[in-house]
Amino acid sequence: MSIRLQGVSKKFGEVAAVNNVSFTVEEGELVALLGPSGGGKTTVLRMIAGLEMPTEGDIFIRNQRVNDIKVQKRNIGFVFQNYALFKTMNVFKNIAFGLKIKKWKKKDIEARVSELLELLELTGYEKRFPHQLSGGQRQRVAIARALAPKPDVLLLDEPFGAVDAKIRQELRQWLVHLHHDLNVTTIFVTHDQEEAMEVSDRIVIFSKGNLEQIGSPREVYEQPANEFVARFIGVMNVIELTVENGAARLNELEFPSHGISDGQKVRIGFRPYSVQISPQPGTFRYQAILRHTYFLGIMLRLELELPSGLLLRSRMTKEEYAKLGLSDNMPVSFQIRQYRILGSDSGTLPAEVSVTHEANAGLGEGI
Amino acid sequence: MPGIVLATIFITFPFVARELIPVMQAAGTGQEQAALTLGASGFKTFWYVTLPSVKWGLIYGVILCNARAMGEYGAVSVVSGHITGQTDTMPLRIDKLYQEYNAAGAFAIASLLALLALVTLGIKTWLEWRAQKEEEAAQRELDVPLPGNDFR
């Protein structure tokens, strides 16, 4: 079911938690609401559910305005951050609750619950109480309970916040598969950009109650709409330069001024994969020492130290590293193939990518 | 008679509230919100979710309430009017009989009151025992091995 927000604002007293937000989620999509804590993303989710009322603006589910429709009638499934399982009921009764309320027949309830127990790999646990389950199991019971009455929309508030890193990884994959199998429109809130990139079809990025950008993981990564998004999504080298004599400079680094007048500051960002390294000191324009190599599985992160002491990050695959014959504390040369102007003192500068050489190396894994 | 009830309620209800408020505060509103998203009305949410979660607190409150109501003297004495057989409570009757030098009658009723106190204590102990048994039964189920599961 498509969901549409139109000019939605929410104020708690004088504090604006959400500021004039509009976006659409298409039928069957898996969308992440991403942003730092306090960004307003949970409030947006709760407004879609009907647990909060917007101060201004309209919310549409299936092209029907739902502002005046109570939470009970919206046919949504909501998974709370702390799961909020009914602690006096066992797993079976938790999952069956929504069906009992909807007055399903006992036989149908039993069939539906065992179907969900199987889907969520919880068979055998139906008689346990919530306090006898691990975090990951509680999580799955909460999802099963939300899915039981066949909601139009599944809403998840920080679904993987309360479980440890390894289980979180598994649960992410598992959510993608679940979404693929059920094809129910799903919106989840997260503050983890990696999680949003990995799991969702599209990402809605919030900061301080404002919608900063909406797009596919690739779009927000490659074409961030503004400085906030560029810094928030993925790893980026960010440097602040001063324009002197028609060029932006920081120590030995030099960039074109892009029309910014002398004496003003400009912030430039570039992804680690844009830093191209050569083992021969003369190959590229800038010289540096390869200080340290971090092994991140198939990708390596390299830390370059410039003569002025400035540290920059680069990355490459293990194969490239071996081919170039690099090692720690080796003098190298490098160039920046692609960069982005993030902002400047004049403030009017649009964010844009400048490609110096070949096209972008592409979106690899590990960000 | 309504005066006695009112006065007793006034004296005893704070005991129930004192039992329930911390329990409810600790539980928060998460479970109630979850029930709402699953389509439950306000009353059903209260009946199926809120009430069961404060069940033991409520029962303790009622027992304390009962104990206090049986023994209450001061507030009831002020409002009752002391009409024998109509607006008497046990402590009032004991006082009246004692004032009339009917020591045997006073002690008889006092013994009955003491017996009721013991019965109340008995009920409380039994309830505690039951609550504990419920917990143990739930715990025993845990010892039964369950099918393996990768992500716990």
Coordinates of C-alpha atoms in Angstrom, one line a residue:
Chain A
M1 CA 0.0 0.0 0.0
S2 CA 1.5 3.3 -0.9
I3 CA 2.0 5.8 1.9
R4 CA 2.2 9.5 1.3
L5 CA 3.2 12.3 3.7
Q6 CA 2.3 15.8 2.6
G7 CA 3.8 18.8 4.4
V8 CA 3.8 17.0 7.7
S9 CA 5.0 18.8 10.8
K10 CA 5.0 17.8 14.5
K11 CA 5.6 20.1 17.4
F12 CA 6.0 19.0 21.0
G13 CA 5.2 22.3 22.7
E14 CA 7.5 24.8 21.2
V15 CA 10.0 22.2 19.9
A16 CA 9.6 21.2 16.2
A17 CA 10.4 17.5 16.0
V18 CA 9.4 17.2 12.4
N19 CA 9.4 20.0 9.9
N20 CA 7.3 20.1 6.8
V21 CA 8.2 16.6 5.5
S22 CA 6.7 15.2 2.3
F23 CA 7.6 11.8 0.7
T24 CA 5.9 8.8 -0.8
V25 CA 6.6 5.1 -0.2
E26 CA 5.4 2.8 -3.0
E27 CA 3.6 -0.4 -2.7
G28 CA 5.8 -3.3 -1.6
E29 CA 8.9 -1.1 -1.0
L30 CA 11.4 -1.5 1.8
V31 CA 12.3 2.0 3.0
A32 CA 14.7 3.1 5.7
L33 CA 14.2 6.3 7.7
L34 CA 17.8 7.2 8.5
G35 CA 19.3 10.0 10.6
P36 CA 21.1 10.8 13.8
S37 CA 19.2 10.4 17.1
G38 CA 16.8 13.3 17.6
G39 CA 16.3 13.6 13.9
G40 CA 12.6 13.1 14.0
K41 CA 12.5 9.7 12.2
T42 CA 10.8 7.8 15.0
T43 CA 8.2 10.6 15.3
V44 CA 7.5 10.2 11.5
L45 CA 7.1 6.5 11.9
R46 CA 4.7 6.9 14.9
M47 CA 2.7 9.4 13.0
I48 CA 2.2 7.0 10.1
A49 CA 1.1 4.4 12.7
G50 CA -1.3 6.8 14.3
L51 CA 0.5 6.8 17.7
E52 CA 1.2 10.5 17.2
M53 CA -0.9 13.1 15.5
P54 CA 0.7 15.5 13.1
T55 CA 0.5 19.2 14.1
E56 CA 0.2 20.1 10.4
G57 CA 0.0 18.3 7.1
D58 CA -1.7 15.1 5.9
I59 CA -0.9 11.4 5.8
F60 CA -2.3 9.1 3.2
I61 CA -2.4 5.3 3.2
R62 CA -3.8 3.8 0.0
N63 CA -4.7 7.3 -1.1
Q64 CA -7.0 7.6 1.9
R65 CA -6.4 10.5 4.3
V66 CA -5.8 8.8 7.7
N67 CA -5.3 11.8 10.0
D68 CA -8.6 11.2 11.7
I69 CA -8.4 7.4 11.6
K70 CA -7.4 5.9 14.9
V71 CA -4.4 3.7 15.3
Q72 CA -6.7 0.6 15.8
K73 CA -8.3 1.1 12.3
R74 CA -5.2 1.8 10.2
N75 CA -4.3 -1.9 9.8
I76 CA -0.6 -1.4 10.4
G77 CA 1.9 -3.7 12.1
F78 CA 4.3 -1.9 14.5
V79 CA 7.4 -3.4 16.0
F80 CA 8.6 -1.4 18.9
Q81 CA 12.2 -0.7 19.7
N82 CA 12.1 -2.6 23.0
Y83 CA 9.6 -5.1 21.5
A84 CA 6.9 -4.4 24.0
L85 CA 5.8 -8.0 24.2
F86 CA 2.9 -8.8 26.5
K87 CA 4.9 -10.2 29.4
T88 CA 1.9 -12.0 31.0
M89 CA 1.3 -14.0 27.7
N90 CA 3.3 -16.7 26.2
V91 CA 4.7 -16.6 22.6
F92 CA 1.5 -18.2 21.2
K93 CA -0.8 -15.8 22.9
N94 CA 1.4 -12.8 22.0
I95 CA 1.2 -13.7 18.3
A96 CA -2.5 -14.6 18.5
F97 CA -3.5 -11.3 20.2
G98 CA -4.3 -9.3 17.1
L99 CA -6.3 -12.2 15.7
K100 CA -8.3 -12.7 18.8
I101 CA -9.1 -9.0 18.8
K102 CA -10.3 -9.3 15.2
K103 CA -12.5 -12.2 16.3
W104 CA -10.8 -14.9 14.1
K105 CA -12.0 -18.4 14.6
K106 CA -9.9 -20.5 17.0
K107 CA -8.9 -22.9 14.3
D108 CA -7.8 -20.1 11.9
I109 CA -5.8 -18.5 14.7
E110 CA -4.0 -21.7 15.4
A111 CA -3.2 -22.2 11.7
R112 CA -2.0 -18.6 11.3
V113 CA 0.2 -18.7 14.4
S114 CA 1.9 -21.9 13.5
E115 CA 2.5 -20.6 10.0
L116 CA 4.2 -17.5 11.5
L117 CA 6.1 -19.6 14.1
E118 CA 7.5 -21.6 11.2
L119 CA 8.3 -18.5 9.0
L120 CA 10.1 -16.9 11.9
E121 CA 11.9 -20.0 13.0
L122 CA 10.2 -20.0 16.4
T123 CA 8.5 -23.4 16.3
G124 CA 8.8 -25.1 19.7
Y125 CA 8.9 -21.8 21.6
E126 CA 5.1 -21.1 21.7
K127 CA 4.8 -21.9 25.4
R128 CA 7.7 -19.7 26.5
F129 CA 7.2 -16.3 28.1
P130 CA 9.0 -13.2 26.8
H131 CA 11.4 -13.2 29.8
Q132 CA 12.5 -16.7 28.8
L133 CA 13.6 -15.6 25.3
S134 CA 16.9 -14.2 24.0
G135 CA 16.9 -10.7 22.4
G136 CA 16.9 -12.1 18.8
Q137 CA 13.9 -14.4 19.6
R138 CA 12.0 -11.6 21.2
Q139 CA 12.6 -9.5 18.1
R140 CA 11.1 -12.2 16.0
V141 CA 8.1 -12.7 18.2
A142 CA 7.5 -9.0 18.0
I143 CA 7.6 -9.2 14.2
A144 CA 5.4 -12.3 14.1
R145 CA 2.9 -10.5 16.3
A146 CA 2.8 -7.5 14.1
L147 CA 2.5 -9.6 10.9
A148 CA -0.2 -11.9 12.2
P149 CA -3.3 -9.8 11.3
K150 CA -1.9 -9.3 7.8
P151 CA -1.2 -5.6 8.0
D152 CA -1.0 -3.3 4.9
V153 CA 2.2 -1.8 6.2
L154 CA 4.9 -3.1 8.5
L155 CA 6.6 -0.4 10.6
L156 CA 9.7 -1.1 12.6
D157 CA 11.3 1.3 15.1
E158 CA 15.1 0.6 15.3
P159 CA 14.5 -3.1 14.8
F160 CA 18.1 -4.2 15.4
G161 CA 19.1 -1.6 18.0
A162 CA 19.0 -3.9 21.0
V163 CA 20.8 -7.0 19.7
D164 CA 24.6 -7.5 19.4
A165 CA 26.5 -7.0 16.3
K166 CA 26.7 -10.5 14.9
I167 CA 23.0 -11.2 15.4
R168 CA 22.2 -7.8 13.9
Q169 CA 24.0 -8.8 10.7
E170 CA 22.0 -12.0 10.5
L171 CA 18.7 -10.3 11.3
R172 CA 19.3 -7.8 8.5
Q173 CA 19.7 -10.5 5.9
W174 CA 16.7 -12.2 7.3
L175 CA 14.5 -9.0 7.1
V176 CA 15.4 -8.7 3.4
H177 CA 14.4 -12.3 2.8
L178 CA 11.2 -11.9 4.8
H179 CA 10.3 -8.7 2.9
H180 CA 11.1 -10.5 -0.4
D181 CA 8.8 -13.4 0.6
L182 CA 5.9 -11.4 2.0
N183 CA 6.2 -8.3 -0.2
V184 CA 4.5 -6.2 2.5
T185 CA 5.3 -2.4 2.4
T186 CA 7.9 -2.0 5.1
I187 CA 9.3 1.2 6.7
F188 CA 12.0 0.9 9.3
V189 CA 13.9 3.5 11.4
T190 CA 17.6 3.3 11.9
H191 CA 20.5 5.5 12.9
D192 CA 23.0 3.1 11.3
Q193 CA 23.8 4.2 7.7
E194 CA 25.4 0.8 6.9
E195 CA 22.2 -1.0 7.9
A196 CA 20.0 1.4 5.8
M197 CA 22.3 1.0 2.8
E198 CA 22.4 -2.8 3.0
V199 CA 18.7 -3.5 3.7
S200 CA 16.5 -0.9 2.0
D201 CA 15.3 -0.1 -1.5
R202 CA 15.2 3.6 -0.7
I203 CA 16.5 5.7 2.1
V204 CA 14.8 8.8 3.6
I205 CA 17.4 10.9 5.4
F206 CA 16.4 13.1 8.3
S207 CA 18.4 15.6 10.3
K208 CA 16.9 17.9 13.0
G209 CA 13.4 17.2 11.8
N210 CA 14.1 18.1 8.2
L211 CA 14.0 15.7 5.3
E212 CA 17.5 16.0 3.7
Q213 CA 17.2 13.6 0.9
I214 CA 15.3 10.6 -0.4
G215 CA 16.8 8.1 -2.9
S216 CA 18.2 4.7 -3.5
P217 CA 21.3 3.7 -1.5
R218 CA 23.4 4.3 -4.6
E219 CA 21.9 7.7 -5.2
V220 CA 22.4 9.1 -1.7
Y221 CA 25.9 7.7 -1.7
E222 CA 27.0 9.0 -5.2
Q223 CA 24.8 12.1 -5.4
P224 CA 24.3 13.4 -1.9
A225 CA 22.0 16.4 -2.0
N226 CA 23.9 18.4 0.6
E227 CA 26.8 18.5 3.0
F228 CA 25.0 16.7 5.8
V229 CA 24.1 13.7 3.6
A230 CA 27.6 13.6 2.1
R231 CA 29.1 13.4 5.5
F232 CA 26.5 11.1 7.0
I233 CA 26.5 8.4 4.3
G234 CA 29.7 6.4 4.0
V235 CA 33.3 7.3 4.8
M236 CA 34.6 10.6 3.5
N237 CA 37.8 12.5 3.8
V238 CA 36.7 16.1 4.7
I239 CA 39.2 19.0 4.6
E240 CA 38.7 22.7 5.0
L241 CA 40.7 24.8 2.6
T242 CA 41.3 28.6 2.3
V243 CA 41.2 30.3 -1.1
E244 CA 44.4 32.2 -1.9
N245 CA 45.5 33.6 -5.3
G246 CA 42.7 31.9 -7.1
A247 CA 43.1 28.4 -5.7
A248 CA 41.8 26.6 -2.6
R249 CA 44.7 25.4 -0.5
L250 CA 45.4 23.3 2.6
N251 CA 49.1 22.7 3.2
E252 CA 50.3 20.9 0.1
L253 CA 46.8 20.2 -1.3
E254 CA 45.5 22.5 -4.0
F255 CA 42.1 22.6 -5.6
P256 CA 40.6 25.0 -8.1
S257 CA 38.8 27.9 -6.4
H258 CA 35.4 27.3 -8.2
G259 CA 34.8 31.0 -8.3
I260 CA 35.1 31.5 -4.5
S261 CA 36.9 34.7 -3.7
D262 CA 40.2 35.0 -1.9
G263 CA 40.4 34.6 1.8
Q264 CA 37.2 32.5 2.1
K265 CA 37.1 29.0 3.4
V266 CA 35.7 26.0 1.4
R267 CA 35.1 22.4 2.6
I268 CA 35.9 19.6 0.2
G269 CA 35.1 15.9 0.6
F270 CA 36.3 12.9 -1.2
R271 CA 35.7 9.2 -0.8
P272 CA 38.6 6.9 0.1
Y273 CA 38.2 5.1 -3.2
S274 CA 38.9 8.3 -5.1
V275 CA 42.4 8.5 -3.6
Q276 CA 44.6 6.7 -6.2
I277 CA 47.9 5.5 -5.0
S278 CA 51.1 4.6 -6.9
P279 CA 54.2 3.0 -5.3
Q280 CA 56.5 5.2 -7.4
P281 CA 57.0 8.6 -5.7
G282 CA 56.9 10.6 -9.0
T283 CA 53.8 9.1 -10.7
F284 CA 51.2 11.4 -9.1
R285 CA 51.1 14.9 -8.0
Y286 CA 51.1 14.5 -4.2
Q287 CA 53.7 12.7 -2.1
A288 CA 52.9 10.8 1.2
I289 CA 53.9 7.9 3.4
L290 CA 51.6 4.9 3.7
R291 CA 51.3 4.8 7.5
H292 CA 49.0 1.9 8.2
T293 CA 46.9 -0.7 6.4
Y294 CA 43.7 -1.9 8.0
F295 CA 42.3 -5.2 6.8
L296 CA 38.6 -5.2 6.4
G297 CA 38.1 -8.5 4.8
I298 CA 38.3 -8.2 1.0
M299 CA 38.8 -4.4 1.2
L300 CA 41.8 -2.7 2.8
R301 CA 41.8 0.8 4.3
L302 CA 45.0 2.7 3.9
E303 CA 46.1 5.7 5.9
L304 CA 48.3 8.2 4.2
E305 CA 50.4 10.7 6.0
L306 CA 51.3 13.8 4.0
P307 CA 54.6 15.7 4.8
S308 CA 52.6 18.3 6.6
G309 CA 51.1 15.6 8.9
L310 CA 47.6 15.6 7.4
L311 CA 46.1 12.1 7.4
L312 CA 43.9 10.9 4.5
R313 CA 42.1 7.6 4.0
S314 CA 42.2 5.5 0.8
R315 CA 41.0 2.0 0.1
M316 CA 41.5 -0.8 -2.4
T317 CA 41.1 -4.5 -2.8
K318 CA 43.6 -7.0 -1.6
E319 CA 44.5 -7.8 -5.2
E320 CA 45.3 -4.2 -6.1
Y321 CA 47.3 -3.9 -2.9
A322 CA 49.3 -7.0 -3.8
K323 CA 49.7 -5.9 -7.5
L324 CA 51.1 -2.5 -6.4
G325 CA 53.5 -4.2 -3.9
L326 CA 52.6 -1.8 -1.1
S327 CA 53.7 -2.1 2.5
D328 CA 53.5 0.1 5.6
N329 CA 55.8 3.1 6.0
M330 CA 56.5 3.1 2.3
P331 CA 56.8 6.5 0.4
V332 CA 54.0 6.7 -2.2
S333 CA 52.4 9.2 -4.5
F334 CA 48.7 9.8 -4.9
Q335 CA 46.0 11.8 -6.7
I336 CA 42.4 12.6 -5.9
R337 CA 40.4 11.4 -8.9
Q338 CA 37.0 12.8 -7.8
Y339 CA 35.9 15.2 -5.1
R340 CA 32.9 17.1 -4.0
I341 CA 32.5 20.7 -2.8
L342 CA 30.6 20.3 0.5
G343 CA 30.2 24.0 1.4
S344 CA 31.9 27.3 1.7
D345 CA 31.8 30.6 3.6
S346 CA 29.8 32.2 0.8
G347 CA 27.2 29.4 1.5
T348 CA 25.6 29.8 -2.0
L349 CA 27.7 27.1 -3.6
P350 CA 25.8 24.1 -4.9
A351 CA 27.2 20.7 -4.1
E352 CA 28.7 19.1 -7.2
V353 CA 31.1 16.4 -8.2
S354 CA 34.1 17.2 -10.3
V355 CA 35.8 14.3 -12.1
T356 CA 39.4 14.8 -12.8
H357 CA 40.1 11.6 -14.6
E358 CA 38.3 8.4 -15.3
A359 CA 34.8 7.7 -14.1
N360 CA 33.8 6.7 -10.6
A361 CA 35.1 3.3 -9.5
G362 CA 31.7 2.4 -8.3
L363 CA 30.0 1.4 -5.1
G364 CA 31.9 -1.4 -3.5
E365 CA 31.2 -3.3 -0.4
G366 CA 32.2 -2.1 3.0
I367 CA 31.6 1.5 2.2
Chain B
M1 CA -24.0 2.9 56.2
P2 CA -22.9 4.7 53.0
G3 CA -20.9 6.9 55.4
I4 CA -19.0 3.9 56.7
V5 CA -18.3 2.7 53.2
L6 CA -17.0 6.1 52.2
A7 CA -14.9 6.5 55.2
T8 CA -13.4 3.1 54.8
I9 CA -12.7 3.7 51.1
F10 CA -11.0 6.9 52.0
I11 CA -8.7 5.2 54.5
T12 CA -7.9 2.1 52.5
F13 CA -7.7 2.9 48.8
P14 CA -4.3 4.6 49.2
F15 CA -3.0 1.1 50.0
V16 CA -4.1 -0.3 46.6
A17 CA -2.8 2.8 44.8
R18 CA 0.5 2.4 46.6
E19 CA 0.8 -1.1 45.5
L20 CA -0.1 -0.4 41.9
I21 CA 1.5 2.9 41.0
P22 CA 5.1 1.7 41.1
V23 CA 4.2 -1.5 39.2
M24 CA 2.5 0.4 36.5
Q25 CA 5.2 3.0 36.3
A26 CA 7.8 0.3 35.9
A27 CA 5.8 -1.4 33.1
G28 CA 5.5 1.8 31.1
T29 CA 3.0 2.3 28.2
G30 CA 4.8 0.1 25.6
Q31 CA 2.5 -2.9 25.9
E32 CA -0.6 -0.8 25.8
Q33 CA 0.6 1.0 22.6
A34 CA 1.4 -2.4 21.1
A35 CA -2.2 -3.6 21.9
L36 CA -3.6 -0.5 20.2
T37 CA -1.6 -1.0 17.0
L38 CA -3.0 -4.6 16.9
G39 CA -6.5 -3.2 16.9
A40 CA -7.6 -3.5 20.5
S41 CA -10.0 -0.9 21.9
G42 CA -9.2 1.0 25.1
F43 CA -11.2 -1.3 27.3
K44 CA -9.8 -4.5 25.7
T45 CA -6.3 -3.1 26.1
F46 CA -7.0 -2.5 29.8
W47 CA -8.7 -5.9 30.3
Y48 CA -6.2 -8.1 28.4
V49 CA -2.9 -6.2 28.9
T50 CA -2.9 -3.7 31.8
L51 CA -5.0 -5.7 34.3
P52 CA -3.1 -9.0 34.0
S53 CA 0.2 -7.3 34.3
V54 CA -0.8 -5.7 37.6
K55 CA -2.7 -8.8 38.8
W56 CA -0.5 -9.6 41.8
G57 CA -0.1 -6.0 42.8
L58 CA -3.9 -5.6 42.7
I59 CA -4.5 -8.7 44.8
Y60 CA -2.0 -7.7 47.5
G61 CA -3.6 -4.2 47.5
V62 CA -7.1 -5.7 48.1
I63 CA -5.8 -7.9 50.9
L64 CA -4.1 -5.0 52.7
C65 CA -7.3 -3.1 52.1
N66 CA -9.4 -5.8 53.6
A67 CA -7.1 -6.0 56.7
R68 CA -7.3 -2.3 57.2
A69 CA -11.1 -2.2 56.6
M70 CA -11.8 -4.9 59.3
G71 CA -9.7 -3.2 61.9
E72 CA -10.5 0.5 61.1
Y73 CA -11.8 2.4 64.2
G74 CA -11.3 6.1 64.1
A75 CA -12.8 7.3 60.8
V76 CA -15.7 4.9 61.0
S77 CA -16.5 5.8 64.6
V78 CA -16.9 9.4 63.7
V79 CA -19.4 8.9 60.9
S80 CA -21.3 5.7 61.9
G81 CA -23.8 6.8 64.5
H82 CA -23.3 3.7 66.5
I83 CA -26.7 2.0 65.9
T84 CA -26.4 -1.5 67.2
G85 CA -27.0 -4.1 64.5
Q86 CA -27.2 -1.5 61.7
T87 CA -24.2 0.7 61.6
D88 CA -21.7 -1.2 63.6
T89 CA -18.4 -2.5 62.6
M90 CA -16.5 -5.1 64.6
P91 CA -14.1 -2.7 66.3
L92 CA -17.0 -0.4 67.2
R93 CA -19.0 -3.3 68.7
I94 CA -16.0 -4.4 70.7
D95 CA -15.6 -0.9 72.1
K96 CA -19.3 -0.6 72.9
L97 CA -19.5 -4.0 74.6
Y98 CA -16.4 -3.2 76.6
Q99 CA -17.8 0.2 77.7
E100 CA -20.9 -1.7 78.9
Y101 CA -18.7 -3.9 81.1
N102 CA -19.6 -7.0 78.9
A103 CA -16.1 -8.3 78.9
A104 CA -17.0 -11.8 77.7
G105 CA -18.9 -10.4 74.6
A106 CA -16.1 -8.0 73.8
F107 CA -13.4 -10.7 74.0
A108 CA -15.5 -13.1 71.9
I109 CA -15.8 -10.6 69.1
A110 CA -12.1 -9.6 69.5
S111 CA -11.2 -13.3 69.1
L112 CA -13.4 -13.5 66.0
L113 CA -11.6 -10.4 64.6
A114 CA -8.2 -12.0 65.4
L115 CA -9.3 -15.2 63.6
L116 CA -10.3 -13.2 60.5
A117 CA -6.9 -11.6 60.6
L118 CA -5.3 -15.1 60.6
V119 CA -7.6 -16.1 57.7
T120 CA -6.5 -13.1 55.7
L121 CA -2.9 -14.0 56.5
G122 CA -3.6 -17.5 55.3
I123 CA -5.0 -16.3 52.0
K124 CA -2.1 -14.0 51.4
T125 CA 0.4 -16.9 52.1
W126 CA -1.6 -19.2 49.8
L127 CA -1.5 -16.6 47.0
E128 CA 2.2 -16.1 47.4
W129 CA 2.7 -19.8 47.2
R130 CA 0.6 -20.0 44.0
A131 CA 2.4 -17.1 42.3
Q132 CA 5.7 -18.9 43.1
K133 CA 4.4 -22.2 41.7
E134 CA 3.4 -20.5 38.5
E135 CA 6.9 -19.1 38.2
E136 CA 8.4 -22.5 38.9
A137 CA 6.2 -24.2 36.3
A138 CA 7.3 -21.7 33.7
Q139 CA 10.9 -22.3 34.7
R140 CA 10.6 -26.1 34.4
E141 CA 9.5 -25.8 30.8
L142 CA 12.8 -24.1 30.1
D143 CA 14.7 -27.2 31.0
V144 CA 13.1 -29.2 28.2
P145 CA 15.5 -29.1 25.2
L146 CA 14.2 -27.2 22.3
P147 CA 15.0 -27.4 18.6
G148 CA 18.3 -25.7 17.8
N149 CA 18.3 -22.2 16.5
D150 CA 21.1 -20.3 15.0
F151 CA 20.4 -16.8 15.9
R152 CA 19.4 -16.6 19.6

